[in-house]
Coordinates of C-alpha atoms (C1' of nucleotides) in Angstrom, one line a residue:
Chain B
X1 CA 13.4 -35.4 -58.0
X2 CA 11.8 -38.4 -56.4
X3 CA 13.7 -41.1 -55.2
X4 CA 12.6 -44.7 -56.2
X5 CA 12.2 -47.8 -54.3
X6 CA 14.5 -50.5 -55.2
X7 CA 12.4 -52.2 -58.1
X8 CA 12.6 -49.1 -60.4
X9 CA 16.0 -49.2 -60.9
X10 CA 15.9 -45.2 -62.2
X11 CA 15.5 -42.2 -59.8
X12 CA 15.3 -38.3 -60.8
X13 CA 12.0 -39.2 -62.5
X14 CA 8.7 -38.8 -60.6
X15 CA 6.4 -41.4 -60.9
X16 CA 3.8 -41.4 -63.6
X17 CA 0.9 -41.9 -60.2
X18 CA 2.4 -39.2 -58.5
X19 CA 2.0 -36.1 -60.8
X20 CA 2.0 -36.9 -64.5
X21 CA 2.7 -33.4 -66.2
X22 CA 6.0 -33.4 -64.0
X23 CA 6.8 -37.3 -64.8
X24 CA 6.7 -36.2 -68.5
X25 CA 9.2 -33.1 -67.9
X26 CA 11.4 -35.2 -66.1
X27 CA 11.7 -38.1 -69.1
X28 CA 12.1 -35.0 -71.4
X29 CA 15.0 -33.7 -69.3
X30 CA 16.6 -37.6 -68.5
X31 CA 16.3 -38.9 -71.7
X32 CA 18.0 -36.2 -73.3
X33 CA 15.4 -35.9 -75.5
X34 CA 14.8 -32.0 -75.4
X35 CA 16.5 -29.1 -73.3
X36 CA 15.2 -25.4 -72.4
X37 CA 16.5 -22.5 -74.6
X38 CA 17.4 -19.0 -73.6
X39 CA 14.0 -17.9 -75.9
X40 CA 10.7 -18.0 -74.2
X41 CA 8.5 -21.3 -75.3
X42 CA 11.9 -22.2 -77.6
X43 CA 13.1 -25.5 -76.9
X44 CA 16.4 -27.3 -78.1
X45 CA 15.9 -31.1 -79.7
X46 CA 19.1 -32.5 -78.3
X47 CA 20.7 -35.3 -80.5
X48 CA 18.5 -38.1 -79.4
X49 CA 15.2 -36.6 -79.4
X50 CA 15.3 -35.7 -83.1
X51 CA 16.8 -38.7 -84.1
X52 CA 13.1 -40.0 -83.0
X53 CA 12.0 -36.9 -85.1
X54 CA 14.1 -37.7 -88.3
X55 CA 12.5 -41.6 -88.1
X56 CA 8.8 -39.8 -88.0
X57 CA 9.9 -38.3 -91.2
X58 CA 11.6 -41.0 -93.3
X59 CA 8.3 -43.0 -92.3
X60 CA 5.8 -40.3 -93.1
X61 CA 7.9 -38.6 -95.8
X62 CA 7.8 -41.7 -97.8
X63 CA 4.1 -42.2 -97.6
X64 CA 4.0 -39.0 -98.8
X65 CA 5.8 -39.6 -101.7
X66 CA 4.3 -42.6 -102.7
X67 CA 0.7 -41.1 -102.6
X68 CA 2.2 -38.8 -105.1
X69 CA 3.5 -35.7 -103.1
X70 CA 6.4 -33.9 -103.9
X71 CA 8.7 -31.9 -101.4
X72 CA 9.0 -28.2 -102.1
X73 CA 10.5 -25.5 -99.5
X74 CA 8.7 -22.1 -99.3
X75 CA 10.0 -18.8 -97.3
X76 CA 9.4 -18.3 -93.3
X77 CA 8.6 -14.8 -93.9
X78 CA 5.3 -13.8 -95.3
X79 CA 4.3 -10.0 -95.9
X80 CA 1.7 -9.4 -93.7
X81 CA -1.0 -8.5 -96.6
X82 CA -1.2 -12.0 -97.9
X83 CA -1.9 -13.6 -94.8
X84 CA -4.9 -11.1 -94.2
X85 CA -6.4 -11.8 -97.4
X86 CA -8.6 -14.9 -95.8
X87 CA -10.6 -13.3 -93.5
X88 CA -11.5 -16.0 -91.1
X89 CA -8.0 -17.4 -91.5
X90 CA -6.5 -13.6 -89.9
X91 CA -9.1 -13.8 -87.3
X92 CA -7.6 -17.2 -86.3
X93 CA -4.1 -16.8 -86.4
X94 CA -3.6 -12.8 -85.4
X95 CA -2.9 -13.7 -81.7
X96 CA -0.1 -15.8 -82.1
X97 CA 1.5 -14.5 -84.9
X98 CA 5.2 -13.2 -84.1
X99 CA 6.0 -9.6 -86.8
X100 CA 9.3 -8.9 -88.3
X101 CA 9.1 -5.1 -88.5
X102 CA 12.9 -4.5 -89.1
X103 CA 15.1 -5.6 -91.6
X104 CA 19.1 -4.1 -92.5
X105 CA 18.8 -1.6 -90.1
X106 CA 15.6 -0.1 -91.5
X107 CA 12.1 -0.3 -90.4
X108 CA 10.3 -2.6 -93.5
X109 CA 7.9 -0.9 -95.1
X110 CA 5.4 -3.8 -95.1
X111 CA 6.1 -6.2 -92.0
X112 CA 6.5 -9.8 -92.9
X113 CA 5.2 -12.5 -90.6
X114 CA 6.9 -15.3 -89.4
X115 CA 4.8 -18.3 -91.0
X116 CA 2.2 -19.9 -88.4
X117 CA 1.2 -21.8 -91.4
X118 CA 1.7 -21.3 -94.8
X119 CA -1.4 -21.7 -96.9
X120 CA -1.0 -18.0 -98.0
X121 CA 2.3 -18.4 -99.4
X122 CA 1.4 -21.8 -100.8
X123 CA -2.1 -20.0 -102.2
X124 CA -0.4 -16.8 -104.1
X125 CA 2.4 -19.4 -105.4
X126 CA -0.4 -21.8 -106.7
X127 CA -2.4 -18.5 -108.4
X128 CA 0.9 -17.9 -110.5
X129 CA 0.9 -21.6 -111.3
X130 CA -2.3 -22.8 -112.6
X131 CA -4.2 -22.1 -115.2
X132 CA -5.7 -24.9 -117.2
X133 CA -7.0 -28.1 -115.3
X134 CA -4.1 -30.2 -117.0
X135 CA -2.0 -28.0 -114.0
X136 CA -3.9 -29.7 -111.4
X137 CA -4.1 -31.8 -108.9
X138 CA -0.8 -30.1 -107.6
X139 CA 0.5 -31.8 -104.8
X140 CA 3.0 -30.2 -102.5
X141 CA 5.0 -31.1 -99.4
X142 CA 6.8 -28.9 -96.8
X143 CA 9.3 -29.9 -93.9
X144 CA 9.3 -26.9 -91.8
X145 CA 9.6 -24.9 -89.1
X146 CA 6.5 -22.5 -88.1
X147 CA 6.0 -19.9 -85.3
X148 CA 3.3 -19.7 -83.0
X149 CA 2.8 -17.2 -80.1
X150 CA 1.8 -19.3 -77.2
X151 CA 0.8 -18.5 -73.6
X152 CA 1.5 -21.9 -72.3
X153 CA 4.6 -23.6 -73.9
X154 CA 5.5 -27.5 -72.7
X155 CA 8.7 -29.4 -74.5
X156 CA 7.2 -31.3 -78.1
X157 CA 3.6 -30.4 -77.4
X158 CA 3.7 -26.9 -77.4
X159 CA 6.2 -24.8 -78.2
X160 CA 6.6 -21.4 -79.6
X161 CA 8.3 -22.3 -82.6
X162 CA 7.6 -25.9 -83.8
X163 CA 9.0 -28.5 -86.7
X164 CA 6.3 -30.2 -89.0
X165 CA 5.3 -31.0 -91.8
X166 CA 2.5 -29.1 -94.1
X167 CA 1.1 -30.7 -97.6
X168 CA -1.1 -28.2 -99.5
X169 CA -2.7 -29.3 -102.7
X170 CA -4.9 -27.8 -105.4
X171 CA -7.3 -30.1 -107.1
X172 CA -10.0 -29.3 -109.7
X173 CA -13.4 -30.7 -108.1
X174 CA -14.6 -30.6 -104.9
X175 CA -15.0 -34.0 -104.6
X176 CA -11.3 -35.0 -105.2
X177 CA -10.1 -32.6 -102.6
X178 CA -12.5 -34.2 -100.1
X179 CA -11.0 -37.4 -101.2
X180 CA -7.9 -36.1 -100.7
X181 CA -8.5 -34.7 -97.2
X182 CA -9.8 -38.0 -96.3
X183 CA -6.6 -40.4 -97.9
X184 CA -4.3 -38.2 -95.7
X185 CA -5.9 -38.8 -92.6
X186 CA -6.4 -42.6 -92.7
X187 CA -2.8 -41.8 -94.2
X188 CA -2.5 -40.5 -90.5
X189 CA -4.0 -43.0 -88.7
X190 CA -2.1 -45.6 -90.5
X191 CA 1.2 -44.5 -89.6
X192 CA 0.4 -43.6 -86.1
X193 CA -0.7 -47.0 -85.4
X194 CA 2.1 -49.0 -87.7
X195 CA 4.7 -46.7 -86.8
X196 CA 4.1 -45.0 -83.5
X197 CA 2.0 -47.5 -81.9
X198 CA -0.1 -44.6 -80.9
X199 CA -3.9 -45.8 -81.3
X200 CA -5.9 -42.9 -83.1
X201 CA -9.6 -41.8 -83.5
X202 CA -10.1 -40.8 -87.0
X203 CA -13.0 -37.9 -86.7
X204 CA -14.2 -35.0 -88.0
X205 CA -13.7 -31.8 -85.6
X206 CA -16.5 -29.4 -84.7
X207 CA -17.1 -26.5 -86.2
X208 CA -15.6 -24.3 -83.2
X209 CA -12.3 -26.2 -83.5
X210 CA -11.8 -26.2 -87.1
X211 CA -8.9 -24.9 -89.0
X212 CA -9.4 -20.8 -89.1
X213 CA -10.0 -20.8 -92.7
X214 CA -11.5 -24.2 -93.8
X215 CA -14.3 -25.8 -95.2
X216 CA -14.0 -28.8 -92.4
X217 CA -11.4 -30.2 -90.4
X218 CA -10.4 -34.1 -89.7
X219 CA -7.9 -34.9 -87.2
X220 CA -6.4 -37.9 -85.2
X221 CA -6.8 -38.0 -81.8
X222 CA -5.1 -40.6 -79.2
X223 CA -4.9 -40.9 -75.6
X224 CA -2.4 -40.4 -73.3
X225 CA -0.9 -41.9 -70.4
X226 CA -3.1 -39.8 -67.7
X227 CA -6.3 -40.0 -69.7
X228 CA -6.4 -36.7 -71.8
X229 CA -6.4 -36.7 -75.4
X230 CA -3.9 -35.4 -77.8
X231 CA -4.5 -33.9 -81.4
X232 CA -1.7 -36.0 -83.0
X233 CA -3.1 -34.1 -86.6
X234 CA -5.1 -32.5 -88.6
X235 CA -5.8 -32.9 -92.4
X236 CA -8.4 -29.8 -94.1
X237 CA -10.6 -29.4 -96.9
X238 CA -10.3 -25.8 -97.5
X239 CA -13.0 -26.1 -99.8
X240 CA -12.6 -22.8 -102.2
X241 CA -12.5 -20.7 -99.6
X242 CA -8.2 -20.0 -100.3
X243 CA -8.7 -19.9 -103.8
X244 CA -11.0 -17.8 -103.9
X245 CA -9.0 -15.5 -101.2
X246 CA -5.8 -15.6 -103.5
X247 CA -7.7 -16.0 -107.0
X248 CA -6.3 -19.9 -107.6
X249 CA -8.2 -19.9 -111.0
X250 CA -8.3 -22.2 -113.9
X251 CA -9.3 -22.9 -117.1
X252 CA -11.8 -26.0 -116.7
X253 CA -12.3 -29.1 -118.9
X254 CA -15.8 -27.1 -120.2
X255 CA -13.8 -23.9 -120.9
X256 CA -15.2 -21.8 -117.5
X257 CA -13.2 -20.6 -115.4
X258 CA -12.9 -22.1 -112.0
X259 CA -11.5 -21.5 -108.6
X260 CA -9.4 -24.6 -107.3
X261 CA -10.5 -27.1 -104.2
X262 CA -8.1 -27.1 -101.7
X263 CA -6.6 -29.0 -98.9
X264 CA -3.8 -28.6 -96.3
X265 CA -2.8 -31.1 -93.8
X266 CA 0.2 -31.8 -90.8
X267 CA 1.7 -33.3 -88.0
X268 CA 3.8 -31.9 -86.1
X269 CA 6.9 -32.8 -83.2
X270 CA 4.3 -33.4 -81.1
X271 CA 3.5 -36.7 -82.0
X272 CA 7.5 -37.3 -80.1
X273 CA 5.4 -36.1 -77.3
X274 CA 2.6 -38.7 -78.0
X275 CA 5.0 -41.1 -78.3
X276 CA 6.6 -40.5 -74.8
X277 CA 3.2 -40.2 -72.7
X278 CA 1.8 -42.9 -74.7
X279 CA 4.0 -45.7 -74.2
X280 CA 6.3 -44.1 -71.3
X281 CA 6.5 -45.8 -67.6
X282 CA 8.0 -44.7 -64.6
X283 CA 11.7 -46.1 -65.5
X284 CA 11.6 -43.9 -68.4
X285 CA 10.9 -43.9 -72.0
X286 CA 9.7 -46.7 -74.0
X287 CA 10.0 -46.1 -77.9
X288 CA 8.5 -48.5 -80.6
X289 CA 11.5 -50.0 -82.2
X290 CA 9.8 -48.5 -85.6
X291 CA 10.9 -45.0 -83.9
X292 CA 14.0 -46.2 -81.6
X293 CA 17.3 -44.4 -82.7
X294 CA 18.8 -47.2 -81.3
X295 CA 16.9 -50.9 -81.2
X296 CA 19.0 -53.0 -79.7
X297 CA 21.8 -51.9 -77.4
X298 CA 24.8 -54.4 -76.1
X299 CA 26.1 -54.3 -73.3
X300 CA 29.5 -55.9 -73.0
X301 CA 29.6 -57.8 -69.3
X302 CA 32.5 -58.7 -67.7
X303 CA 35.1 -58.8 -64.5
X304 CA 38.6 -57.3 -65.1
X305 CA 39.7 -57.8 -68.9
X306 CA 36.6 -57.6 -70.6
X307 CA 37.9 -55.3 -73.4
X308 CA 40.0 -58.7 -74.6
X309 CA 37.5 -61.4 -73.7
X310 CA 34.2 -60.2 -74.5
X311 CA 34.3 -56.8 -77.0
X312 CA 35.7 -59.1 -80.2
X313 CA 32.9 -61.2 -79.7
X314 CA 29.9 -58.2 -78.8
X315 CA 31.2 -56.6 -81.9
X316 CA 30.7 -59.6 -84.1
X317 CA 27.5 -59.7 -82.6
X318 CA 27.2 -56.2 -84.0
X319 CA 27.9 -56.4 -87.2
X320 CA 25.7 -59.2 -87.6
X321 CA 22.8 -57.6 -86.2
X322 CA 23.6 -54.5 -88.5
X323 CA 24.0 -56.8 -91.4
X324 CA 19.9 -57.9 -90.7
X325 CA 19.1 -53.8 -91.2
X326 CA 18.4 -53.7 -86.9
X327 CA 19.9 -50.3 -85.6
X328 CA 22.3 -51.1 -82.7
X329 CA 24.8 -49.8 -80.1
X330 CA 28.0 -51.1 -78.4
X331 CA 28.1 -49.6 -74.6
X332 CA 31.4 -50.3 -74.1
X333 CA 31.9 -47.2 -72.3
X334 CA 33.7 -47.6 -68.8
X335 CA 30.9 -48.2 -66.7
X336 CA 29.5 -50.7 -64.6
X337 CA 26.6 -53.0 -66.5
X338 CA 23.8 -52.4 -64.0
X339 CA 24.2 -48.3 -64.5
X340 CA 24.7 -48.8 -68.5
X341 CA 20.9 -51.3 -68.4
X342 CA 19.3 -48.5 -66.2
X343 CA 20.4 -46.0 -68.6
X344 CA 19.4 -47.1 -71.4
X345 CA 16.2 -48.3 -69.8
X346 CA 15.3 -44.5 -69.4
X347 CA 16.7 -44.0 -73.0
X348 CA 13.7 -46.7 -73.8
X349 CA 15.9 -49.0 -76.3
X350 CA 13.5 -52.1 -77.2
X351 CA 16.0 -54.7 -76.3
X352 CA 18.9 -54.9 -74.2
X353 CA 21.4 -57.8 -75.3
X354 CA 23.9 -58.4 -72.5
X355 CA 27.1 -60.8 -73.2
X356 CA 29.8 -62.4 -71.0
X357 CA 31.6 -64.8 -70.3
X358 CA 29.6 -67.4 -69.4
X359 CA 27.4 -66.9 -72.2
X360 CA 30.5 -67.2 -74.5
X361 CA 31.2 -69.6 -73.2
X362 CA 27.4 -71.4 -73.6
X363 CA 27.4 -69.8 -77.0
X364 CA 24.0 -67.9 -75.7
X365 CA 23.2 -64.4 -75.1
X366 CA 21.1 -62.7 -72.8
X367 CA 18.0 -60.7 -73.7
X368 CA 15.4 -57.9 -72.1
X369 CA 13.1 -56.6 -73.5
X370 CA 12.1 -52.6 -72.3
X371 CA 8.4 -53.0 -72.8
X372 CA 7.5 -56.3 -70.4
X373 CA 10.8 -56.4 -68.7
X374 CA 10.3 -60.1 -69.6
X375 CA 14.5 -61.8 -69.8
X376 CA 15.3 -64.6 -71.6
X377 CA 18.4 -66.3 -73.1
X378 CA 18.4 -66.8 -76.7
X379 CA 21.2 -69.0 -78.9
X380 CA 23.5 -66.7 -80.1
X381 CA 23.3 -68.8 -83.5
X382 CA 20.7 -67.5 -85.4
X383 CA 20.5 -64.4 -83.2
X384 CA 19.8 -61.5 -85.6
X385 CA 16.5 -63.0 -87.1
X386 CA 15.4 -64.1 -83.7
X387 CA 15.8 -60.5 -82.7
X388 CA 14.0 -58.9 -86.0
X389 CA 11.0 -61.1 -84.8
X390 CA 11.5 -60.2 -81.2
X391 CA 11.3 -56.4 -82.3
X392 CA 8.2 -56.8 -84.7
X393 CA 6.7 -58.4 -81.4
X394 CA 7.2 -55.6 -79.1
X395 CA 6.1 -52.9 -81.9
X396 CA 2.9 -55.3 -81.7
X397 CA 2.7 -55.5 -78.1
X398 CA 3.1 -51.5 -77.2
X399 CA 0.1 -51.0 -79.8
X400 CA -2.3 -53.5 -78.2
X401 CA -1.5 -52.2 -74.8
X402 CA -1.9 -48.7 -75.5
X403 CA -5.1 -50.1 -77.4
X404 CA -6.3 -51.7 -74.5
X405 CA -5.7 -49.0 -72.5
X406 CA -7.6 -47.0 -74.6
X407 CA -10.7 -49.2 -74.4
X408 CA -10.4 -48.9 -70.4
X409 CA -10.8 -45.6 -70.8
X410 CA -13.3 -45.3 -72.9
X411 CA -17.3 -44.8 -71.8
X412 CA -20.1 -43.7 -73.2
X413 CA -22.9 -41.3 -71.8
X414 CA -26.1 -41.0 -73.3
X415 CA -27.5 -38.4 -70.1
X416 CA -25.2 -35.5 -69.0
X417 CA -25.4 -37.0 -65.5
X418 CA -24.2 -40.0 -66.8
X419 CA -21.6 -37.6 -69.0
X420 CA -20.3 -35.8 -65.8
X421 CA -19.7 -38.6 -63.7
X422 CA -17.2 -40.4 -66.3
X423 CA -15.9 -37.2 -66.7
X424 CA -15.0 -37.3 -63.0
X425 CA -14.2 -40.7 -62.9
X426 CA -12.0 -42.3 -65.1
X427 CA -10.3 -40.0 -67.1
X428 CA -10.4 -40.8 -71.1
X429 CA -12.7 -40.3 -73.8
X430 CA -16.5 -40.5 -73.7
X431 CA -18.6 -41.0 -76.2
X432 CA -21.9 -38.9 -76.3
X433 CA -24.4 -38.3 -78.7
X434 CA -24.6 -34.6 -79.9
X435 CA -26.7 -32.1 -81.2
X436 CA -24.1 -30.0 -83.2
X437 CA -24.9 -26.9 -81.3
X438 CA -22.1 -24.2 -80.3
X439 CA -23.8 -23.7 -77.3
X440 CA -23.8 -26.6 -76.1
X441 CA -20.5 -28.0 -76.9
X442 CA -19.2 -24.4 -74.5
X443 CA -21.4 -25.0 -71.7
X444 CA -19.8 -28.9 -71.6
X445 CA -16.9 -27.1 -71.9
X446 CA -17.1 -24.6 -69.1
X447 CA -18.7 -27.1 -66.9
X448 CA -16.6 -29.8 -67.2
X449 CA -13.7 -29.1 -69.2
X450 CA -14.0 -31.4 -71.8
X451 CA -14.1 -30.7 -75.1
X452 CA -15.0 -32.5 -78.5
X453 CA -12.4 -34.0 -79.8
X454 CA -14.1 -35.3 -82.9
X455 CA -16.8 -37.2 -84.4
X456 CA -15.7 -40.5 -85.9
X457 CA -16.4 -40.8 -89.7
X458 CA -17.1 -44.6 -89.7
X459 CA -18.8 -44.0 -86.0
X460 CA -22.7 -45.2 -85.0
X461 CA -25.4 -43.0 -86.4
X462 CA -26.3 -41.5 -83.1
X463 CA -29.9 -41.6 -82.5
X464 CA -31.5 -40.3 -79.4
X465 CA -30.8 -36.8 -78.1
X466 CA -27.6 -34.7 -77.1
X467 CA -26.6 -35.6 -74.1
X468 CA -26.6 -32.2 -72.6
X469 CA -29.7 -30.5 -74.1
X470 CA -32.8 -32.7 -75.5
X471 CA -32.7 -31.7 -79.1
X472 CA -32.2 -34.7 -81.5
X473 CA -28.7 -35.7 -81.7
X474 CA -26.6 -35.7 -85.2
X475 CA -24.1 -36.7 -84.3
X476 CA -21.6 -39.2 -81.6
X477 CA -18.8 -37.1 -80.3
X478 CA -15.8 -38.2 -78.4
X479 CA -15.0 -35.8 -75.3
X480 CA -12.3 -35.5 -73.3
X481 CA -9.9 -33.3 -71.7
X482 CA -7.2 -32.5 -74.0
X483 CA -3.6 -31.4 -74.1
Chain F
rC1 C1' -3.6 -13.3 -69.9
rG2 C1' -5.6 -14.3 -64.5
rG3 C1' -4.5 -17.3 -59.7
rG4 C1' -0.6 -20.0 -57.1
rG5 C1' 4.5 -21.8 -56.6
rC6 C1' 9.8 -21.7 -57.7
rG7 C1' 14.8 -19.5 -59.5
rU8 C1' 21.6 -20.8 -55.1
rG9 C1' 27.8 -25.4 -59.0
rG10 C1' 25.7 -30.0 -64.5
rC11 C1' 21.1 -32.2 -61.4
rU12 C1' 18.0 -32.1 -56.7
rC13 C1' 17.9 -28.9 -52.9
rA14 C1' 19.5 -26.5 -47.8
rG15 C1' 20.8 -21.5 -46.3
rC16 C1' 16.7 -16.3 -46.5
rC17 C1' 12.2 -15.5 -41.5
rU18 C1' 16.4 -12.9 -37.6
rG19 C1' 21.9 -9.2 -43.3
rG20 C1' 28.3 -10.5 -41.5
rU21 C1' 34.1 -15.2 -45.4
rA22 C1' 28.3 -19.6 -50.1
rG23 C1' 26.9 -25.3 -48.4
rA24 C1' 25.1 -30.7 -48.9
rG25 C1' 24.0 -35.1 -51.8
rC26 C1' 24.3 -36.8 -56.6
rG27 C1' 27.1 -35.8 -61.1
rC28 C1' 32.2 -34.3 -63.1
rU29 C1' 38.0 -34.8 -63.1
rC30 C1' 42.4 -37.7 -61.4
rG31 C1' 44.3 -42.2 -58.8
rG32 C1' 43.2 -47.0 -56.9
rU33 C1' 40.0 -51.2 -55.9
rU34 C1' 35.7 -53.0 -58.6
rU35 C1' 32.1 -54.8 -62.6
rG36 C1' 25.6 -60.3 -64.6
rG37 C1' 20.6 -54.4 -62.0
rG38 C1' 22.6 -47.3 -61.0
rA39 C1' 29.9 -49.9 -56.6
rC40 C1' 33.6 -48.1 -52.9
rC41 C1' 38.0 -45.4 -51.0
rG42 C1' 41.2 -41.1 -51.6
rA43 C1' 42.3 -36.4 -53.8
rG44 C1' 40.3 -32.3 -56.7
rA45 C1' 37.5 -28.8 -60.0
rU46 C1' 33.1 -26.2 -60.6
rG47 C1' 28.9 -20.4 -58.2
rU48 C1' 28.6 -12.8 -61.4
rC49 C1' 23.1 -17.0 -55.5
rG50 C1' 18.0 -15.6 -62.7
rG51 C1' 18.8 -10.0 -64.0
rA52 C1' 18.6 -4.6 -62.9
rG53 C1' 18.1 -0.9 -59.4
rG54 C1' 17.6 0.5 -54.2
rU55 C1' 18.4 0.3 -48.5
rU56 C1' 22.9 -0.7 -45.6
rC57 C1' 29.6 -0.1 -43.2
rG58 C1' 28.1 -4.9 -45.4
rA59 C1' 22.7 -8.2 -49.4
rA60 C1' 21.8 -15.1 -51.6
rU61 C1' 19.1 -13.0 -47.2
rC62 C1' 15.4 -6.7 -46.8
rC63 C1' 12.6 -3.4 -50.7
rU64 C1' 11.2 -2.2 -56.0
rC65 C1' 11.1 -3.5 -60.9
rU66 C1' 12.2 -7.2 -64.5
rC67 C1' 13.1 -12.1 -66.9
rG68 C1' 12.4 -17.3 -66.9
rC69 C1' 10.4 -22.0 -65.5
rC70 C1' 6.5 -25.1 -63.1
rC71 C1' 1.2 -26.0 -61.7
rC72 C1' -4.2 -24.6 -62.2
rG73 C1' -7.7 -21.9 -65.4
rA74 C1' -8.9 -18.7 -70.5
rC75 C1' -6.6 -19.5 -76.2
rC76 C1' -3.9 -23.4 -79.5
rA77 C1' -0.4 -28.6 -83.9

RNA sequence: CGGGGCGUGGCUCAGCCUGGUAGAGCGCUCGGUUUGGGACCGAGAUGUCGGAGGUUCGAAUCCUCUCGCCCCGACCA
């Protein structure tokens, strides 16, 4: 805990400055977004932290849909022989796969695993299901929960067990699965930056941090609050390589026999965490009103009888506001107005609308917005609408600063002196040409801990040479530290 | 998995070194006064001191083991 001067009207959260990783803990905890469970790496989504969750989905979910994906549900458990059947896919996932070994008192006489993905299940599914190209493309959906063994757990951006979402499609040329790979992610990006506000770098990852299993690997990367980068998701071109694993075969348009293309892409509850280091400040949490359980809260302000003078009229302010489709609360709990503003402050609601008296009486209300503090009085005729476009504004606003922050803290090296000294600097991404060896991209590694995120697919050609050996470069990576 | 730190009421922590009836602030409950930026007064409730073993007449305190969390590195959505 770290008590606050008197500006930052919140304490028990440390300042952002002061030690980030603990300032991000502490909104977790305050917030009530997320609690600790009595399993190791296992965290609880309280109430309010998956109501942010559930908005992720109905905004990503329907995007889904209308690109033509269906939702399907396939089992957590997978026996142990499927999952082996990719080999590079095993290799990948062995170390953090948890085993069910018993089952009805018995030991089982093939352990299952407990999915860490599920293209296995997905692939021996899709082998039962296709046969002629008229069964493809198929294109399938999961909400799920996965299980991952992890060494280092943190609240929504790692945790042992995790909620996402995985699509998996079959498609019957190469080129349409690329094409799929490549709609999700812009899918991705589009969303993040509508919906999250969350600034992304569309890329293609390396071939050291590509999905175990896959032909290539495109992900979404942003940057957070303390200048590290977060994979906010991943979309694959498995290329044949499942298919081929699981013997997805089909009948082709020229009567040979073919093994599908495939793709598999997600995002995960870590993009709640993206959300909160992205946008948070030291009073708290500061959600997008795309992704705020609650966009406008009122808070009913008055002296002794407020219950008779004020409520009626906060409440017809409610319904009104409901009426326009903005998601709002009524505090009229029993406390006072300055502790119900600081709460909610940490809670990051968009806009605060306070009414008393006086602005009864002046037929105004008063208005603060969480993301500029900025307070105003606004007509209490014609409120709803002037709120809608007040929302739509802030939305705007938390995307352009984040974006803005992003270009701060962005820098390009073209020599590895250059590379190491805006590594040491300012922290963020920098932008180096590359020479798409493995060697190199571990010795940048090991020497300064950054790593590539990706390479941008509508990036510079790079030209010159890598910026940490002289070989010609081929391609302009973005580094940082990541999460 | 290595290195470091921390586990005491819901939260933040003191007490441990030097063993002897478990504490503070905040929060919570009740009553009252209050209410436009985290109010005040009064009265209360809340703890197997992370867990297990040991040493001792006696352990929050000493010893051993164990579990969990945090930070920094190696692996990952």
């Amino acid at each position: 805990m770290a008590k606050q001067d008197k500006e930052s009207f919140v304490t028990e959260i440390t300042p952002r400055s002061q030690d980030f990783s603990r300032w991000y803990l502490d909104v977790v905890r305050r917030a009530e977004l997320a609690d600790y469970s009595p399993v190791k790496g296992c965290m609880v989504i309280r109430p309010y932290g998956y109501a942010i969750w559930e908005l992720i989905q109905q905004a990503f979910d329907k995007e889904f849909k209308r690109t033509g994906h269906q939702n399907a549900y396939f089992p957590l458990f997978i026996p142990e022989s499927l999952l082996t059947k990719e080999a590079e896919h095993v290799e990948g996932f062995a170390p953090q796969v948890a085993y069910v070994t018993h089952g009805g008192g018995e030991e089982l006489e093939e352990k299952l695993v407990v999915r860490p993905t599920s293209e296995a299940i997905f692939g021996t599914m899709y082998a039962k299901w296709i046969q002629s190209w008229r069964d493809l493309p198929i294109l399938l959906n999961q909400w799920a929960n996965v299980v991952r063994w992890e060494k280092v757990t943190r609240p929504f951006l790692r945790t042992t067990e995790f909620l996402w979402q995985e699509g998996h499609t079959a498609h019957e040329t190469a080129e349409e699965a690329e094409t799929e790979t490549r709609m999700i992610l812009d899918l991705y990006s589009s969303l993040s930056h509508r919906v999250l506000a969350m600034p992304v770098v569309k890329g293609q990852k390396s071939e050291s941090e590509k999905f175990a299993g896959a032909l290539r690997t495109y992900s979404i990367e942003a940057l957070m609050g303390d200048g590290r980068a977060l994979q906010a998701g991943t979309s694959h071109n498995l290329g044949q390589n499942f298919a081929k694993a699981f013997e997805i075969k089909f009948q082709a348009r020229d009567k040979s026999v073919q093994h599908v293309w495939g793709t598999s892409w997600g995002v995960s509850t870590r993009l709640v965490g993206g959300i909160i280091m992205t946008h948070g400040d030291d009073s708290g949490l500061v959600l997008p009103p795309a992704v705020a359980p609650h966009q406008v809260v009122i808070i009913p302000i008055g002296r002794e009888n407020w219950r008779e003078t004020v409520l009626p009229r906060a409440k017809e302010i409610q319904a009104e506001l409901v009426a326009a489709g903005i998601r709002v609360t009524l505090d009229e709990r029993d406390e006072r107005p300055g502790w119900k503003f600081s709460e909610w402050e940490l809670r990051g609601v968009p806009i605060r609308l306070e009414i008393g008296l006086k602005d009864i009486e002046k037929a105004h209300v008063m208005i603060a917005r969480r993301d500029t503090r900025e307070k105003m009085s606004l007509p209490m005729d014609g409120v709803a609408p002037r709120l809608r476009e007040l929302l739509d504004d802030i939305q705007q606003n938390l995307l352009n600063r984040a974006l803005a922050f992003r270009e701060e803290h962005t820098q390009r090296a073209s020599t590895y002196d250059e590379f190491k000294a805006a590594m040491d600097g300012r922290p963020g991404f920098v932008i180096s040409p590359w020479c798409g060896s493995a060697d190199c991209e571990a010795q940048i590694k090991t020497e300064t801990q950054a790593t590539i995120r990706n390479m941008p697919i509508d990036g510079q050609s790079p030209g010159g040479t890598c910026v940490h050996c002289d070989k010609p470069a081929v391609a302009e990576a973005w580094f940082a530290k990541s999460y």
